[in-house]
Short mmCIF file of C-alpha atoms and ligand atoms in Angstrom, two decimals:
data_model
loop_
_atom_site.label_atom_id
_atom_site.label_comp_id
_atom_site.label_asym_id
_atom_site.label_seq_id
_atom_site.Cartn_x
_atom_site.Cartn_y
_atom_site.Cartn_z
CA MET A 314 -0.01 -0.10 0.06
CA SER A 315 3.11 2.20 0.39
CA ASP A 316 2.77 3.76 -3.12
CA HIS A 317 -0.35 5.48 -2.25
CA GLU A 318 -0.80 8.91 -0.44
CA PHE A 319 -2.99 6.94 2.11
CA ASP A 320 -3.51 3.40 3.09
CA VAL A 321 -7.31 4.00 3.65
CA LEU A 322 -9.71 6.62 2.47
CA VAL A 323 -13.05 6.66 4.03
CA ILE A 324 -15.79 8.57 2.19
CA GLY A 325 -18.26 9.80 4.69
CA ALA A 326 -18.01 10.96 8.18
CA GLY A 327 -20.97 9.48 9.77
CA PRO A 328 -21.14 6.85 12.51
CA GLY A 329 -19.93 4.20 10.11
CA GLY A 330 -17.21 6.27 8.41
CA TYR A 331 -15.61 8.13 11.23
CA VAL A 332 -15.54 4.89 13.31
CA ALA A 333 -13.69 2.97 10.35
CA ALA A 334 -11.27 5.87 10.11
CA ILE A 335 -10.43 5.74 13.75
CA ARG A 336 -10.11 2.06 13.97
CA ALA A 337 -7.89 1.94 10.94
CA ALA A 338 -5.56 4.74 12.48
CA GLN A 339 -5.33 2.81 15.80
CA LEU A 340 -4.13 -0.17 13.52
CA GLY A 341 -1.31 1.98 12.25
CA LEU A 342 -2.84 2.95 8.73
CA ARG A 343 -2.48 6.22 7.31
CA VAL A 344 -6.09 7.38 6.89
CA ALA A 345 -8.05 10.15 5.32
CA CYS A 346 -11.74 10.96 5.84
CA VAL A 347 -13.55 12.74 3.20
CA GLU A 348 -16.98 14.58 4.21
CA ARG A 349 -18.92 17.00 1.85
CA THR A 350 -20.61 18.71 4.66
CA PRO A 351 -18.76 21.26 6.75
CA THR A 352 -19.56 19.37 10.15
CA LEU A 353 -18.81 15.78 10.99
CA GLY A 354 -20.91 13.04 12.45
CA GLY A 355 -23.16 12.37 9.47
CA THR A 356 -27.08 12.40 9.58
CA CYS A 357 -27.04 10.80 13.13
CA LEU A 358 -25.26 13.52 14.88
CA ASN A 359 -26.22 16.54 12.80
CA VAL A 360 -29.90 15.74 11.81
CA GLY A 361 -30.89 12.34 13.19
CA CYS A 362 -30.45 10.26 16.27
CA ILE A 363 -28.88 12.84 18.41
CA PRO A 364 -31.13 15.87 17.89
CA SER A 365 -34.29 13.77 17.91
CA LYS A 366 -33.14 12.28 21.23
CA VAL A 367 -32.70 15.84 22.69
CA LEU A 368 -36.30 16.84 21.52
CA LEU A 369 -37.67 13.39 22.83
CA HIS A 370 -36.06 13.92 26.04
CA THR A 371 -36.98 17.44 26.71
CA SER A 372 -40.65 17.01 25.31
CA GLU A 373 -40.96 14.09 27.54
CA GLU A 374 -39.96 16.21 30.71
CA TYR A 375 -42.20 18.88 29.63
CA ALA A 376 -45.17 16.39 29.41
CA HIS A 377 -44.35 14.92 32.83
CA ALA A 378 -44.03 18.57 34.38
CA ARG A 379 -47.58 19.23 33.08
CA ALA A 380 -49.27 15.69 33.73
CA LYS A 381 -47.32 13.15 35.59
CA LEU A 382 -45.46 14.83 38.35
CA ALA A 383 -48.61 16.04 40.23
CA ARG A 384 -49.65 12.31 40.56
CA HIS A 385 -46.46 11.82 42.36
CA GLY A 386 -47.16 14.86 44.69
CA VAL A 387 -44.93 17.23 43.08
CA VAL A 388 -46.83 20.22 42.20
CA VAL A 389 -45.42 22.54 39.67
CA SER A 390 -47.27 25.53 38.18
CA GLY A 391 -46.57 28.01 35.35
CA VAL A 392 -45.13 25.15 33.17
CA GLU A 393 -44.54 26.93 29.64
CA LEU A 394 -42.79 25.81 26.50
CA ASP A 395 -39.78 27.92 25.22
CA LEU A 396 -39.45 26.30 21.89
CA GLU A 397 -36.59 28.74 20.89
CA ALA A 398 -34.63 27.64 23.86
CA MET A 399 -35.44 24.08 23.51
CA MET A 400 -34.07 24.10 19.76
CA ALA A 401 -30.96 26.25 21.10
CA HIS A 402 -30.25 23.52 23.72
CA LYS A 403 -30.56 20.93 20.74
CA ASP A 404 -28.20 22.81 18.58
CA LYS A 405 -25.49 23.19 21.37
CA VAL A 406 -25.62 19.41 21.98
CA VAL A 407 -25.33 18.72 18.39
CA GLY A 408 -22.52 21.36 18.00
CA ASP A 409 -20.53 19.84 20.92
CA LEU A 410 -20.96 16.29 19.65
CA THR A 411 -19.74 17.08 16.07
CA LYS A 412 -16.75 19.23 17.26
CA GLY A 413 -15.89 16.16 19.45
CA VAL A 414 -15.62 14.12 16.38
CA VAL A 415 -13.12 16.65 14.77
CA GLY A 416 -11.13 16.29 17.96
CA LEU A 417 -11.17 12.49 17.63
CA LEU A 418 -10.02 12.41 14.17
CA GLU A 419 -7.21 15.00 15.09
CA LYS A 420 -6.26 12.67 18.04
CA ASN A 421 -6.04 9.66 15.94
CA ASP A 422 -3.89 11.62 13.14
CA VAL A 423 -6.78 10.89 10.43
CA THR A 424 -6.65 13.57 7.63
CA HIS A 425 -9.88 15.05 7.39
CA ILE A 426 -10.76 16.34 3.82
CA GLU A 427 -13.63 18.54 3.19
CA GLY A 428 -15.46 17.93 -0.23
CA HIS A 429 -17.39 15.48 -2.53
CA ALA A 430 -15.66 12.38 -3.46
CA ARG A 431 -16.14 10.62 -6.71
CA LEU A 432 -14.26 7.49 -7.56
CA THR A 433 -12.32 7.55 -10.89
CA GLY A 434 -10.64 4.22 -10.81
CA PRO A 435 -9.18 1.55 -8.22
CA GLY A 436 -7.49 3.48 -5.83
CA THR A 437 -8.14 6.85 -6.78
CA VAL A 438 -10.76 9.43 -5.69
CA GLU A 439 -11.34 12.99 -6.98
CA ILE A 440 -12.36 15.39 -4.39
CA GLU A 441 -14.32 18.58 -5.20
CA GLY A 442 -14.49 21.08 -2.43
CA PRO A 443 -12.67 23.95 -1.01
CA GLU A 444 -9.40 22.22 -1.86
CA SER A 445 -10.23 20.04 -4.89
CA ARG A 446 -7.60 17.39 -5.45
CA THR A 447 -7.07 13.61 -6.38
CA VAL A 448 -6.22 11.39 -3.66
CA SER A 449 -5.00 7.74 -4.05
CA ALA A 450 -5.34 5.19 -1.48
CA GLY A 451 -4.81 1.42 -1.14
CA ALA A 452 -8.32 0.85 0.13
CA ILE A 453 -11.46 2.91 -0.25
CA VAL A 454 -14.34 2.53 2.12
CA ILE A 455 -17.73 3.97 0.92
CA ALA A 456 -19.72 5.18 4.00
CA THR A 457 -22.13 7.47 2.52
CA GLY A 458 -25.18 6.83 4.31
CA SER A 459 -28.93 7.26 3.29
CA VAL A 460 -31.26 10.03 2.28
CA SER A 461 -34.89 10.30 2.90
CA ALA A 462 -36.97 8.41 0.45
CA PRO A 463 -39.41 10.88 -1.48
CA LEU A 464 -43.24 9.97 -1.85
CA ALA A 465 -44.66 10.73 -5.28
CA GLY A 466 -47.24 13.69 -5.09
CA VAL A 467 -45.89 14.93 -1.99
CA GLU A 468 -43.02 17.48 -2.52
CA VAL A 469 -40.87 18.50 0.33
CA ASP A 470 -40.14 21.93 0.90
CA GLU A 471 -38.91 21.61 4.48
CA GLU A 472 -41.08 24.32 5.66
CA ARG A 473 -44.67 22.96 5.26
CA ILE A 474 -43.77 19.53 3.93
CA VAL A 475 -40.79 18.26 5.62
CA THR A 476 -38.39 15.35 6.27
CA SER A 477 -36.99 14.28 9.55
CA THR A 478 -34.36 17.34 8.82
CA GLY A 479 -37.39 19.81 8.93
CA ALA A 480 -39.23 18.07 11.47
CA LEU A 481 -36.29 18.78 14.07
CA ALA A 482 -36.23 22.34 13.24
CA LEU A 483 -39.88 23.66 13.19
CA ALA A 484 -40.07 27.37 14.28
CA GLN A 485 -43.43 26.82 16.05
CA VAL A 486 -45.68 24.12 17.22
CA PRO A 487 -48.11 23.19 14.46
CA ALA A 488 -51.62 23.02 15.42
CA ARG A 489 -52.39 20.07 13.18
CA MET A 490 -49.52 17.88 11.92
CA ALA A 491 -49.79 14.79 9.53
CA VAL A 492 -47.02 11.99 9.77
CA ILE A 493 -46.75 9.75 6.79
CA GLY A 494 -45.30 6.59 7.64
CA ALA A 495 -45.68 4.72 11.21
CA GLY A 496 -42.12 3.71 11.44
CA TYR A 497 -38.93 4.71 13.45
CA ILE A 498 -38.98 8.34 12.31
CA GLY A 499 -42.84 8.81 12.25
CA LEU A 500 -43.54 7.53 15.81
CA GLU A 501 -40.54 9.46 17.35
CA MET A 502 -41.13 12.76 15.72
CA GLY A 503 -44.88 12.37 15.91
CA SER A 504 -44.56 11.92 19.68
CA VAL A 505 -42.29 14.95 20.07
CA TRP A 506 -44.75 17.38 18.37
CA SER A 507 -47.72 15.78 20.04
CA ARG A 508 -46.48 16.24 23.43
CA LEU A 509 -45.57 19.96 22.54
CA GLY A 510 -49.33 20.40 21.50
CA ALA A 511 -49.76 19.49 17.91
CA LYS A 512 -52.63 17.48 17.00
CA VAL A 513 -50.92 14.70 15.21
CA THR A 514 -52.35 12.05 12.76
CA VAL A 515 -50.26 9.19 11.48
CA ILE A 516 -50.96 7.90 8.15
CA GLU A 517 -49.68 4.26 7.47
CA PHE A 518 -49.84 2.36 4.31
CA LEU A 519 -49.88 -0.93 6.07
CA ASP A 520 -52.25 -2.07 8.60
CA ARG A 521 -50.07 -2.09 11.45
CA VAL A 522 -47.24 0.37 12.94
CA LEU A 523 -43.62 -0.48 13.13
CA PRO A 524 -43.15 -3.14 10.06
CA GLY A 525 -40.45 -5.43 11.03
CA MET A 526 -40.82 -5.28 14.53
CA ASP A 527 -42.57 -8.16 16.57
CA GLY A 528 -46.32 -7.98 16.03
CA GLU A 529 -47.26 -7.90 19.78
CA VAL A 530 -44.93 -4.99 20.17
CA ALA A 531 -46.58 -3.10 17.14
CA THR A 532 -50.02 -3.72 18.62
CA GLN A 533 -49.06 -2.61 22.13
CA MET A 534 -47.15 0.72 20.65
CA HIS A 535 -50.23 1.40 18.66
CA ARG A 536 -52.60 1.20 21.54
CA LEU A 537 -50.20 3.19 24.11
CA LEU A 538 -49.66 6.10 21.46
CA ARG A 539 -53.45 6.32 20.62
CA ARG A 540 -53.84 6.69 24.49
CA GLN A 541 -51.33 9.78 24.16
CA LYS A 542 -54.10 11.29 21.68
CA ILE A 543 -51.89 10.49 18.55
CA ALA A 544 -54.52 9.51 15.81
CA PHE A 545 -53.72 6.69 13.32
CA LYS A 546 -54.94 6.09 9.86
CA LEU A 547 -53.64 2.63 8.97
CA GLY A 548 -54.22 0.77 5.72
CA THR A 549 -54.24 4.14 4.13
CA ARG A 550 -52.46 5.46 1.04
CA VAL A 551 -51.41 9.15 0.56
CA THR A 552 -52.22 10.14 -3.13
CA GLY A 553 -51.14 13.73 -3.12
CA ALA A 554 -50.54 17.00 -1.13
CA GLU A 555 -51.74 20.40 -2.18
CA ARG A 556 -50.58 23.71 -0.78
CA THR A 557 -53.56 25.86 0.66
CA ASN A 558 -53.49 29.26 2.26
CA GLU A 559 -53.50 27.69 5.66
CA GLY A 560 -51.18 24.80 5.19
CA VAL A 561 -51.51 21.55 3.17
CA ARG A 562 -54.39 19.31 2.13
CA LEU A 563 -53.47 15.71 2.09
CA ALA A 564 -55.35 13.29 -0.40
CA MET A 565 -55.77 9.89 0.80
CA GLU A 566 -57.45 6.55 0.03
CA PRO A 567 -57.92 3.20 1.82
CA VAL A 568 -55.62 0.65 0.48
CA ALA A 569 -58.20 -2.08 0.34
CA GLY A 570 -60.12 0.34 -1.96
CA GLY A 571 -63.03 2.61 -0.94
CA GLU A 572 -63.55 6.26 -0.78
CA ALA A 573 -60.94 9.06 -1.21
CA THR A 574 -60.63 11.50 1.84
CA SER A 575 -58.59 14.55 2.47
CA LEU A 576 -56.98 16.00 5.67
CA ASP A 577 -55.97 19.49 6.34
CA VAL A 578 -53.03 20.17 8.38
CA ASP A 579 -50.48 22.91 9.09
CA VAL A 580 -47.20 20.66 8.50
CA VAL A 581 -46.61 17.12 6.93
CA LEU A 582 -43.81 15.02 7.85
CA VAL A 583 -42.74 12.47 5.13
CA ALA A 584 -41.12 9.42 6.96
CA VAL A 585 -41.65 6.61 4.37
CA GLY A 586 -38.10 5.09 4.71
CA ARG A 587 -34.59 6.10 3.66
CA ARG A 588 -32.64 5.11 0.65
CA PRO A 589 -28.82 4.64 0.02
CA ASN A 590 -26.79 7.76 -0.90
CA THR A 591 -24.87 6.71 -3.74
CA GLU A 592 -25.36 9.68 -6.02
CA GLY A 593 -22.42 11.39 -7.75
CA LEU A 594 -20.00 8.57 -6.33
CA GLY A 595 -18.93 7.46 -9.81
CA LEU A 596 -20.08 3.85 -9.06
CA ASP A 597 -21.20 3.37 -12.54
CA GLU A 598 -17.87 4.57 -13.93
CA VAL A 599 -15.72 2.21 -12.13
CA GLY A 600 -18.19 -0.66 -12.73
CA ILE A 601 -19.81 -1.14 -8.84
CA PRO A 602 -23.37 -2.43 -9.34
CA LEU A 603 -26.24 -1.53 -7.05
CA ASP A 604 -28.85 -4.06 -6.10
CA GLY A 605 -32.72 -3.70 -6.77
CA HIS A 606 -33.08 -1.73 -3.57
CA GLY A 607 -30.24 0.84 -4.83
CA ARG A 608 -27.67 -0.53 -2.22
CA ILE A 609 -23.95 -1.45 -2.94
CA GLU A 610 -23.53 -5.21 -3.01
CA VAL A 611 -20.84 -6.37 -0.88
CA ASN A 612 -19.51 -9.94 0.19
CA GLU A 613 -18.88 -10.82 3.90
CA ARG A 614 -15.66 -8.74 3.85
CA PHE A 615 -17.53 -5.60 2.65
CA GLU A 616 -15.78 -5.88 -0.47
CA THR A 617 -17.54 -4.42 -3.74
CA THR A 618 -16.94 -5.99 -7.25
CA VAL A 619 -13.89 -3.56 -7.56
CA PRO A 620 -10.75 -4.64 -5.71
CA GLY A 621 -9.72 -2.41 -2.92
CA VAL A 622 -13.24 -0.84 -2.65
CA TYR A 623 -15.48 -1.52 0.36
CA ALA A 624 -18.90 -0.25 1.56
CA ILE A 625 -20.42 -0.12 4.92
CA GLY A 626 -23.53 1.24 6.78
CA ASP A 627 -26.69 2.26 5.21
CA VAL A 628 -25.30 2.25 1.60
CA ILE A 629 -25.44 -1.83 1.94
CA ALA A 630 -27.79 -4.28 2.97
CA GLY A 631 -29.26 -4.48 6.66
CA PRO A 632 -31.02 -2.13 9.07
CA MET A 633 -30.17 1.54 8.50
CA LEU A 634 -28.92 2.05 12.07
CA ALA A 635 -26.02 4.03 13.48
CA HIS A 636 -24.81 1.11 15.68
CA LYS A 637 -24.81 -1.33 12.78
CA ALA A 638 -22.76 1.09 10.70
CA GLU A 639 -20.29 1.72 13.45
CA GLU A 640 -19.73 -2.22 13.92
CA GLU A 641 -19.27 -2.37 10.18
CA GLY A 642 -16.94 0.26 10.42
CA ILE A 643 -14.82 -1.48 12.96
CA ALA A 644 -14.87 -4.82 10.86
CA VAL A 645 -13.91 -3.28 7.82
CA ALA A 646 -10.87 -1.50 9.27
CA GLU A 647 -9.75 -4.66 10.75
CA ILE A 648 -10.16 -6.65 7.48
CA VAL A 649 -8.25 -3.77 5.56
CA ALA A 650 -5.40 -3.89 8.22
CA GLY A 651 -5.18 -7.74 7.51
CA GLY A 652 -7.17 -9.04 10.57
CA SER A 653 -10.61 -10.73 10.42
CA GLY A 654 -13.40 -8.04 11.33
CA HIS A 655 -16.92 -9.57 11.78
CA VAL A 656 -20.44 -8.32 12.47
CA ASN A 657 -23.02 -10.68 14.06
CA ARG A 658 -26.13 -9.61 12.09
CA ASP A 659 -28.42 -11.63 14.33
CA ALA A 660 -27.49 -9.49 17.46
CA ILE A 661 -28.31 -5.94 16.18
CA PRO A 662 -30.53 -4.26 18.54
CA GLY A 663 -33.24 -1.71 17.23
CA VAL A 664 -34.84 0.75 19.49
CA VAL A 665 -37.62 3.31 19.06
CA TYR A 666 -37.33 6.02 21.43
CA THR A 667 -41.04 6.86 22.13
CA ALA A 668 -42.51 6.83 25.38
CA PRO A 669 -42.59 4.01 26.44
CA GLU A 670 -39.60 2.91 24.30
CA ALA A 671 -39.84 -0.21 21.99
CA ALA A 672 -36.60 -2.51 21.78
CA ALA A 673 -35.75 -5.57 19.98
CA VAL A 674 -33.10 -7.93 19.29
CA GLY A 675 -33.06 -11.25 17.22
CA GLN A 676 -36.04 -12.88 15.63
CA THR A 677 -39.79 -11.72 15.83
CA GLU A 678 -42.38 -14.55 16.50
CA GLU A 679 -43.70 -13.96 12.83
CA ALA A 680 -40.17 -14.76 11.56
CA LEU A 681 -39.86 -17.83 13.67
CA GLU A 682 -43.24 -19.16 12.58
CA GLU A 683 -42.44 -18.45 8.88
CA ALA A 684 -39.07 -20.27 9.26
CA ASP A 685 -40.99 -23.11 11.14
CA ILE A 686 -38.78 -22.98 14.24
CA ASP A 687 -39.93 -24.30 17.19
CA TYR A 688 -39.71 -21.91 20.00
CA THR A 689 -41.14 -21.21 23.50
CA VAL A 690 -42.13 -17.97 24.82
CA GLY A 691 -41.80 -15.96 28.10
CA ARG A 692 -43.58 -12.82 28.92
CA PHE A 693 -43.53 -10.59 31.89
CA PRO A 694 -45.53 -7.24 32.22
CA PHE A 695 -43.93 -4.05 33.90
CA ALA A 696 -46.99 -3.75 36.00
CA ALA A 697 -45.77 -6.75 37.99
CA ASN A 698 -42.25 -4.95 38.54
CA GLY A 699 -41.81 -3.03 41.81
CA ARG A 700 -39.21 -0.36 40.24
CA ALA A 701 -41.72 0.09 37.37
CA ARG A 702 -44.66 0.83 39.71
CA SER A 703 -42.60 3.15 41.94
CA MET A 704 -41.94 5.25 38.67
CA SER A 705 -45.47 4.95 37.28
CA ALA A 706 -43.70 3.14 34.30
CA THR A 707 -46.02 0.14 34.30
CA ASP A 708 -46.95 0.04 30.54
CA GLY A 709 -45.39 -2.72 28.57
CA PHE A 710 -43.65 -6.09 28.84
CA VAL A 711 -40.58 -8.15 28.16
CA LYS A 712 -40.83 -11.05 25.73
CA VAL A 713 -38.14 -13.66 25.56
CA LEU A 714 -38.28 -16.18 22.49
CA ALA A 715 -36.08 -19.31 23.14
CA ASP A 716 -35.30 -22.37 20.91
CA ALA A 717 -37.89 -25.00 22.24
CA GLU A 718 -35.17 -27.63 22.12
CA THR A 719 -31.89 -25.84 23.08
CA ASP A 720 -33.38 -22.99 25.03
CA ARG A 721 -30.98 -20.58 23.22
CA VAL A 722 -32.23 -17.15 23.10
CA LEU A 723 -33.56 -16.28 19.59
CA GLY A 724 -35.09 -13.00 20.20
CA VAL A 725 -36.02 -10.45 22.87
CA HIS A 726 -38.92 -7.88 22.62
CA ILE A 727 -39.37 -5.03 25.25
CA VAL A 728 -41.94 -2.16 25.23
CA GLY A 729 -41.45 -0.42 28.24
CA HIS A 730 -39.54 2.58 30.19
CA ASP A 731 -35.86 2.63 29.11
CA ALA A 732 -36.31 -0.37 26.94
CA GLY A 733 -33.38 0.73 24.82
CA THR A 734 -31.12 0.26 27.66
CA LEU A 735 -32.75 -3.10 28.90
CA ILE A 736 -32.06 -4.64 25.61
CA ALA A 737 -28.50 -4.60 25.98
CA GLU A 738 -28.59 -7.54 28.32
CA ALA A 739 -30.31 -9.37 25.74
CA VAL A 740 -27.95 -8.49 22.86
CA THR A 741 -24.93 -9.69 25.17
CA VAL A 742 -26.46 -12.96 25.99
CA MET A 743 -27.43 -13.61 22.40
CA GLU A 744 -23.90 -12.68 21.39
CA PHE A 745 -22.55 -15.29 23.57
CA GLY A 746 -25.03 -17.90 22.42
CA GLY A 747 -26.65 -17.82 25.76
CA SER A 748 -30.06 -19.44 26.86
CA ALA A 749 -33.02 -18.33 28.55
CA GLU A 750 -31.85 -20.33 31.60
CA ASP A 751 -28.73 -18.27 31.70
CA ILE A 752 -30.65 -14.96 32.05
CA ALA A 753 -32.86 -16.76 34.59
CA ARG A 754 -30.22 -17.83 36.71
CA THR A 755 -28.31 -14.58 36.72
CA CYS A 756 -28.65 -12.37 39.76
CA HIS A 757 -30.36 -9.00 38.83
CA ALA A 758 -30.34 -6.05 41.08
CA HIS A 759 -33.50 -5.51 43.08
CA PRO A 760 -35.48 -3.26 42.57
CA SER A 761 -34.74 -2.85 38.97
CA LEU A 762 -36.45 -2.73 35.69
CA ASN A 763 -34.02 -5.20 34.63
CA GLU A 764 -35.72 -7.73 36.72
CA ALA A 765 -38.55 -7.93 34.09
CA VAL A 766 -36.04 -9.49 31.62
CA LYS A 767 -35.09 -11.89 34.28
CA GLU A 768 -38.69 -13.12 35.05
CA ALA A 769 -39.58 -13.33 31.19
CA ALA A 770 -36.54 -15.59 30.83
CA LEU A 771 -37.91 -17.48 34.03
CA ALA A 772 -41.47 -17.67 32.26
CA VAL A 773 -39.91 -19.25 29.27
CA ALA A 774 -39.81 -22.31 31.43
CA GLY A 775 -43.04 -21.52 33.17
CA ARG A 776 -41.61 -20.54 36.57
CA ALA A 777 -41.73 -16.70 36.68
CA ILE A 778 -42.09 -15.76 40.41
CA HIS A 779 -43.92 -12.56 40.26
CA VAL A 780 -46.84 -13.31 38.22
P1 LIG B 1567 -39.27 3.04 8.21
O1 LIG B 1567 -38.83 2.10 7.23
O2 LIG B 1567 -38.84 2.71 9.74
O3 LIG B 1567 -40.81 3.17 8.36
C1 LIG B 1567 -41.47 3.88 7.14
C2 LIG B 1567 -42.94 3.68 7.33
O4 LIG B 1567 -43.56 4.31 6.00
C3 LIG B 1567 -43.27 2.09 7.13
O5 LIG B 1567 -44.23 1.66 8.13
C4 LIG B 1567 -43.85 2.04 5.67
O6 LIG B 1567 -44.91 0.93 5.67
C5 LIG B 1567 -44.47 3.34 5.57
N1 LIG B 1567 -44.80 3.95 4.25
C6 LIG B 1567 -44.11 3.54 3.25
N2 LIG B 1567 -44.69 4.25 2.08
C7 LIG B 1567 -45.85 4.75 2.51
C8 LIG B 1567 -46.87 5.62 1.99
N3 LIG B 1567 -46.83 5.86 0.61
N4 LIG B 1567 -47.73 5.94 2.67
C9 LIG B 1567 -48.05 5.71 4.03
N5 LIG B 1567 -46.89 5.08 4.64
C10 LIG B 1567 -46.01 4.62 3.92
O7 LIG B 1567 -38.59 4.54 7.84
P2 LIG B 1567 -38.34 5.76 8.74
O8 LIG B 1567 -39.18 5.90 9.88
O9 LIG B 1567 -38.61 6.87 7.57
O10 LIG B 1567 -36.85 5.66 9.15
C11 LIG B 1567 -35.85 5.62 7.98
C12 LIG B 1567 -34.77 4.91 8.80
O11 LIG B 1567 -33.96 5.56 9.90
C13 LIG B 1567 -35.16 3.50 9.28
O12 LIG B 1567 -34.70 2.50 8.49
C14 LIG B 1567 -34.76 3.53 10.66
O13 LIG B 1567 -34.13 2.29 10.93
C15 LIG B 1567 -33.73 4.71 10.65
N6 LIG B 1567 -34.16 5.25 12.16
C16 LIG B 1567 -33.75 4.82 13.35
C17 LIG B 1567 -34.10 5.24 14.50
C18 LIG B 1567 -33.86 4.95 15.67
O14 LIG B 1567 -32.91 3.84 15.72
N7 LIG B 1567 -34.28 5.00 16.81
C19 LIG B 1567 -34.78 6.71 14.50
C20 LIG B 1567 -35.14 7.15 13.19
C21 LIG B 1567 -34.74 6.73 12.20
#
């Protein structure tokens, strides 16, 4: 690799790219990371995971101050929303973290190049930006992430009709908001604006929320979010959006057929999925094909069809999640350095940060049934957990799915307070190939929400104690 200017050039400084760059540098390689936007951290840090979590947290605190605290004997009065201050706090968190990534790259001697990268041949990349140049590298890692998928007939202007980016920066609380898509983004951002006072209607093509998650989780989340006054129109297709003097008029029709209807709102959030960001990368020119979903095809070593060119994260197959991209970033760096990086795709958690949260790892019941795998189920409700009761966080349950013959944990699904943290235990057990019995015989602190995970594992063998 010594003929090249760098051993590794990473395209994209999101959680996949910057982690790959740092890991490669730790392994002694000469690394550069190209990013077209002025700030590092990608969608996740700038307009995704982090700012949404700031708004989810602060809007939940606001909702608690208005409704929940009084039930616990804490009387607060004069609770007001200062949206400008809330947004300023969000921007500060984002600013601090993106600057933190700059510091991390510097600390690890990763050369940061600002500009848009385009592959021009094996080992060469042309960068257009403040300092346009051609760079040569022994290995090139494409980590360019994803962009919001468009919806025909609903043109985004990021003011009245927004993607998640616009939904993170509304200047005022809309009186009426429509959310198209009941996936991760739709339910999280719908929750934020509903708590802040908007009348939110979620319109979903399928007849359920959260496709891909376990059916029981979806049913429970649908029920709990309706209780929070979020309205749902399932099995409904949006056919168009028209700007009116007051806002937007959405045209809809039932997927199963029937009469068309319309809905007048102030703001529409389009959250119908994301698609791989491969535009302008020169993939065609160098002969890297895309699959039917627009993703870059790679083998288990993250190699594309062109030697020395790798791809990770949202541009390849698998869930579009920051932590999946990070793991792939580590693995690809280790592979490029001559090691044997690996990502266990069976143990990647997914978390929806609503209140309560929904978290999952491994297989759903539907997937196990479809694959004709014999499994046993253990369930435990948070209503029977002492810590949850003390916090008035009794909604939800833990469900453990284990192989009927071997007891190996095949999937864990949680709806409940802090489910995103609780799921970590299940991920670790699955990574070690552990059994429900392993969880059940592990001492869990009392009182803690984690005890619900232990009880659900006990329930797999019909011996839960507290139900
Ligand atoms: P998604 O794939 O989670 O959900 C999209 C939803 O839109 C689906 O329910 C789909 O059936 C529905 N849909 C598609 N076309 C439609 C149409 N024409 N009319 C009505 N509904 C329609 O995608 P989402 O929520 O946009 O998120 C994008 C990606 O970002 C996801 O892959 C997710 O993994 C990631 N993400 C992860 C978060 C987290 O980890 N907490 C938070 C936000 C996003």
